[in-house]
Amino acid sequence: MPDLRNALGEPTSALYGVISMLKRLLQDYKADYAACVFDASGKTFRDNLYHEYKSNRPSMPADLSAQIEPLHKAVAALGWPVISVEGVEADDVIGTLAVMASENGVNTIVSTGDKDLAQLVNKNVTLVNTMNNETQDEAGVIEKFGVRPDQIIDYLMLVGDSSDNIPGVQKVGPKTAANWLNKYGSLDNIIKHADEIKGVAGNNLREFIPKFDLTRQLVTIKTDCEVPSVKGLSCLSLRQPNTKELIEIYEHYGFRTWLREITGDENRIPENDARVVADAQESQPIETSYETISSWDALDKWIGIIKKTGLVSLDTETTSLNPMQAKLVGIAIATKPGLACYIPVGHTGPDNFPQLPKQEVLSRLKAWLEDSSSKKLLHNAKYDAHVFHNEGIKLAGIAEDTMLQAYVLESHRRVGLNELSERWLGNPGTTYESLCGKGAKQIGFNDLDVESASFYACEDADLTLQLHNVLRP
């Protein structure tokens, strides 16, 4: 996550990331039961078994530890049962709950990026990773690790786990471990045939055999933990969110969009809104100067401006969302926040606005558009590159793309320009539907009057530039 902070300077990245994931999980999986499991403080049975367990890990960063208590509070306020059990790890509690669910005929989704939990996968248990959208059922485990879920414990014993400081057999990596398990079926059978395995890896295997009893205990997830707060699946029913507590949390930590979702107040901004600190200059209203180009002199003036500008925000308006079919209606350019122009070239509306001929406009812009040293910023550059290609222009110099910037920061959220502008700038901008209508009554952008189209297009290019200034750092 990016280093997000509220107006008091308090870190909010972990809070924001976890809450976002939980919201997405409930949206994607309509669960009857759910739990959010945290490690309890203090040592576990694995620390007692092996004093070097996880000793390679640095202590928790102060910015993260400061978010643990409010995170637990936020998760509970969302209605999730929050569970932690002393003496064992969160993985062990998750394994125990998954087994309980299976015994009651309930399928389980485990949201994790931890490879150890692949040992839990069976016909009733599936892993999902909200960070990369990866799903692992039985076939998915085989595809990723080369072994079945029931062989994962043996696999981990062979390769070790560097993240937990658990040793494995020297010179035995994932590929070798998978090959051995596919040939012999299990670690016990590999040990029985250890003398058949030649080379350095075979020698290392035979030397490591006495240590396998310990590593088995370290890598095996316990599935029979005592979980005092869970007497049955009914204890894991989701509760109604505590809106009062959530409002307090969202206010304090500056989560603007979530606060508005609860209150219904589109104009409400948290007292400690994160963006006040992050980009103070953006919190002030920006004066706009948008120009519609209808003369060659005006176009030449702007060509002179963009040639001297280090990074130019560029946007196209077209007749279709399909880039292979789209015909160019106009071009918008912004050179700094609040300063933009629109060049209409394909409007057919009833206002009969005087427009410069498209081919001549493109001819004058062609050198700049195809100049790789002239840096350009776009939102969804792939689309605009297709549109220009349809017109015989190979767009070059694409230096930045705010859609990609947004995806890198928040891959689990939508990356439309209006939504991003609302979330990061507090200004959603003008929507296409508000101008062109919806459904069967929607008109094409080329049928829109040029005055309305010009403001919309200039604003798109302008907001893209403003977003870049916030997202790129």
PDB file of N, CA and C in Angstrom, residues 36-41 72 82-90 93 226-229:
ATOM      1  N   CYS A  36     -12.414 -12.985  10.897  1.00  0.00           N
ATOM      2  CA  CYS A  36     -11.129 -12.353  10.610  1.00  0.00           C
ATOM      3  C   CYS A  36     -10.192 -12.757  11.744  1.00  0.00           C
ATOM      4  N   VAL A  37      -9.130 -13.500  11.391  1.00  0.00           N
ATOM      5  CA  VAL A  37      -8.269 -14.109  12.402  1.00  0.00           C
ATOM      6  C   VAL A  37      -6.920 -13.404  12.453  1.00  0.00           C
ATOM      7  N   PHE A  38      -6.519 -13.003  13.657  1.00  0.00           N
ATOM      8  CA  PHE A  38      -5.243 -12.336  13.872  1.00  0.00           C
ATOM      9  C   PHE A  38      -4.355 -13.200  14.752  1.00  0.00           C
ATOM     10  N   ASP A  39      -3.044 -13.047  14.590  1.00  0.00           N
ATOM     11  CA  ASP A  39      -2.117 -13.668  15.539  1.00  0.00           C
ATOM     12  C   ASP A  39      -2.295 -13.007  16.907  1.00  0.00           C
ATOM     13  N   ALA A  40      -2.266 -13.824  17.956  1.00  0.00           N
ATOM     14  CA  ALA A  40      -2.272 -13.278  19.314  1.00  0.00           C
ATOM     15  C   ALA A  40      -0.849 -12.852  19.671  1.00  0.00           C
ATOM     16  N   SER A  41      -0.741 -11.938  20.609  1.00  0.00           N
ATOM     17  CA  SER A  41       0.598 -11.533  21.049  1.00  0.00           C
ATOM     18  C   SER A  41       1.221 -12.669  21.866  1.00  0.00           C
ATOM     19  N   HIS A  72      -8.382  -3.797  14.602  1.00  0.00           N
ATOM     20  CA  HIS A  72      -9.267  -4.764  15.263  1.00  0.00           C
ATOM     21  C   HIS A  72     -10.635  -4.135  15.522  1.00  0.00           C
ATOM     22  N   VAL A  82     -14.012 -11.269  15.266  1.00  0.00           N
ATOM     23  CA  VAL A  82     -12.558 -11.122  15.324  1.00  0.00           C
ATOM     24  C   VAL A  82     -12.010 -12.156  16.301  1.00  0.00           C
ATOM     25  N   ILE A  83     -11.056 -12.968  15.842  1.00  0.00           N
ATOM     26  CA  ILE A  83     -10.578 -14.094  16.643  1.00  0.00           C
ATOM     27  C   ILE A  83      -9.058 -14.080  16.722  1.00  0.00           C
ATOM     28  N   SER A  84      -8.531 -14.319  17.904  1.00  0.00           N
ATOM     29  CA  SER A  84      -7.106 -14.617  18.080  1.00  0.00           C
ATOM     30  C   SER A  84      -6.994 -15.540  19.290  1.00  0.00           C
ATOM     31  N   VAL A  85      -6.099 -16.495  19.213  1.00  0.00           N
ATOM     32  CA  VAL A  85      -5.949 -17.501  20.261  1.00  0.00           C
ATOM     33  C   VAL A  85      -4.485 -17.566  20.674  1.00  0.00           C
ATOM     34  N   GLU A  86      -4.229 -17.438  21.972  1.00  0.00           N
ATOM     35  CA  GLU A  86      -2.857 -17.462  22.470  1.00  0.00           C
ATOM     36  C   GLU A  86      -2.235 -18.846  22.299  1.00  0.00           C
ATOM     37  N   GLY A  87      -0.947 -18.858  22.012  1.00  0.00           N
ATOM     38  CA  GLY A  87      -0.211 -20.114  21.933  1.00  0.00           C
ATOM     39  C   GLY A  87      -0.181 -20.752  20.566  1.00  0.00           C
ATOM     40  N   VAL A  88      -1.036 -20.286  19.667  1.00  0.00           N
ATOM     41  CA  VAL A  88      -1.038 -20.794  18.292  1.00  0.00           C
ATOM     42  C   VAL A  88      -1.066 -19.594  17.345  1.00  0.00           C
ATOM     43  N   GLU A  89      -0.893 -19.875  16.058  1.00  0.00           N
ATOM     44  CA  GLU A  89      -0.904 -18.800  15.070  1.00  0.00           C
ATOM     45  C   GLU A  89      -2.269 -18.691  14.404  1.00  0.00           C
ATOM     46  N   ALA A  90      -2.468 -17.580  13.728  1.00  0.00           N
ATOM     47  CA  ALA A  90      -3.723 -17.374  13.002  1.00  0.00           C
ATOM     48  C   ALA A  90      -3.977 -18.520  12.026  1.00  0.00           C
ATOM     49  N   VAL A  93      -5.709 -21.399  13.711  1.00  0.00           N
ATOM     50  CA  VAL A  93      -7.126 -21.120  13.969  1.00  0.00           C
ATOM     51  C   VAL A  93      -7.925 -21.249  12.677  1.00  0.00           C
ATOM     52  N   GLU A 226      -8.223 -25.270  20.390  1.00  0.00           N
ATOM     53  CA  GLU A 226      -9.340 -24.804  21.204  1.00  0.00           C
ATOM     54  C   GLU A 226      -9.576 -23.333  20.871  1.00  0.00           C
ATOM     55  N   VAL A 227     -10.769 -23.019  20.369  1.00  0.00           N
ATOM     56  CA  VAL A 227     -11.116 -21.634  20.049  1.00  0.00           C
ATOM     57  C   VAL A 227     -12.265 -21.249  20.972  1.00  0.00           C
ATOM     58  N   PRO A 228     -11.946 -20.679  22.125  1.00  0.00           N
ATOM     59  CA  PRO A 228     -12.972 -20.457  23.156  1.00  0.00           C
ATOM     60  C   PRO A 228     -14.182 -19.662  22.684  1.00  0.00           C
ATOM     61  N   SER A 229     -13.986 -18.726  21.761  1.00  0.00           N
ATOM     62  CA  SER A 229     -15.099 -17.862  21.357  1.00  0.00           C
ATOM     63  C   SER A 229     -16.013 -18.515  20.325  1.00  0.00           C
TER      64      SER A 229
END
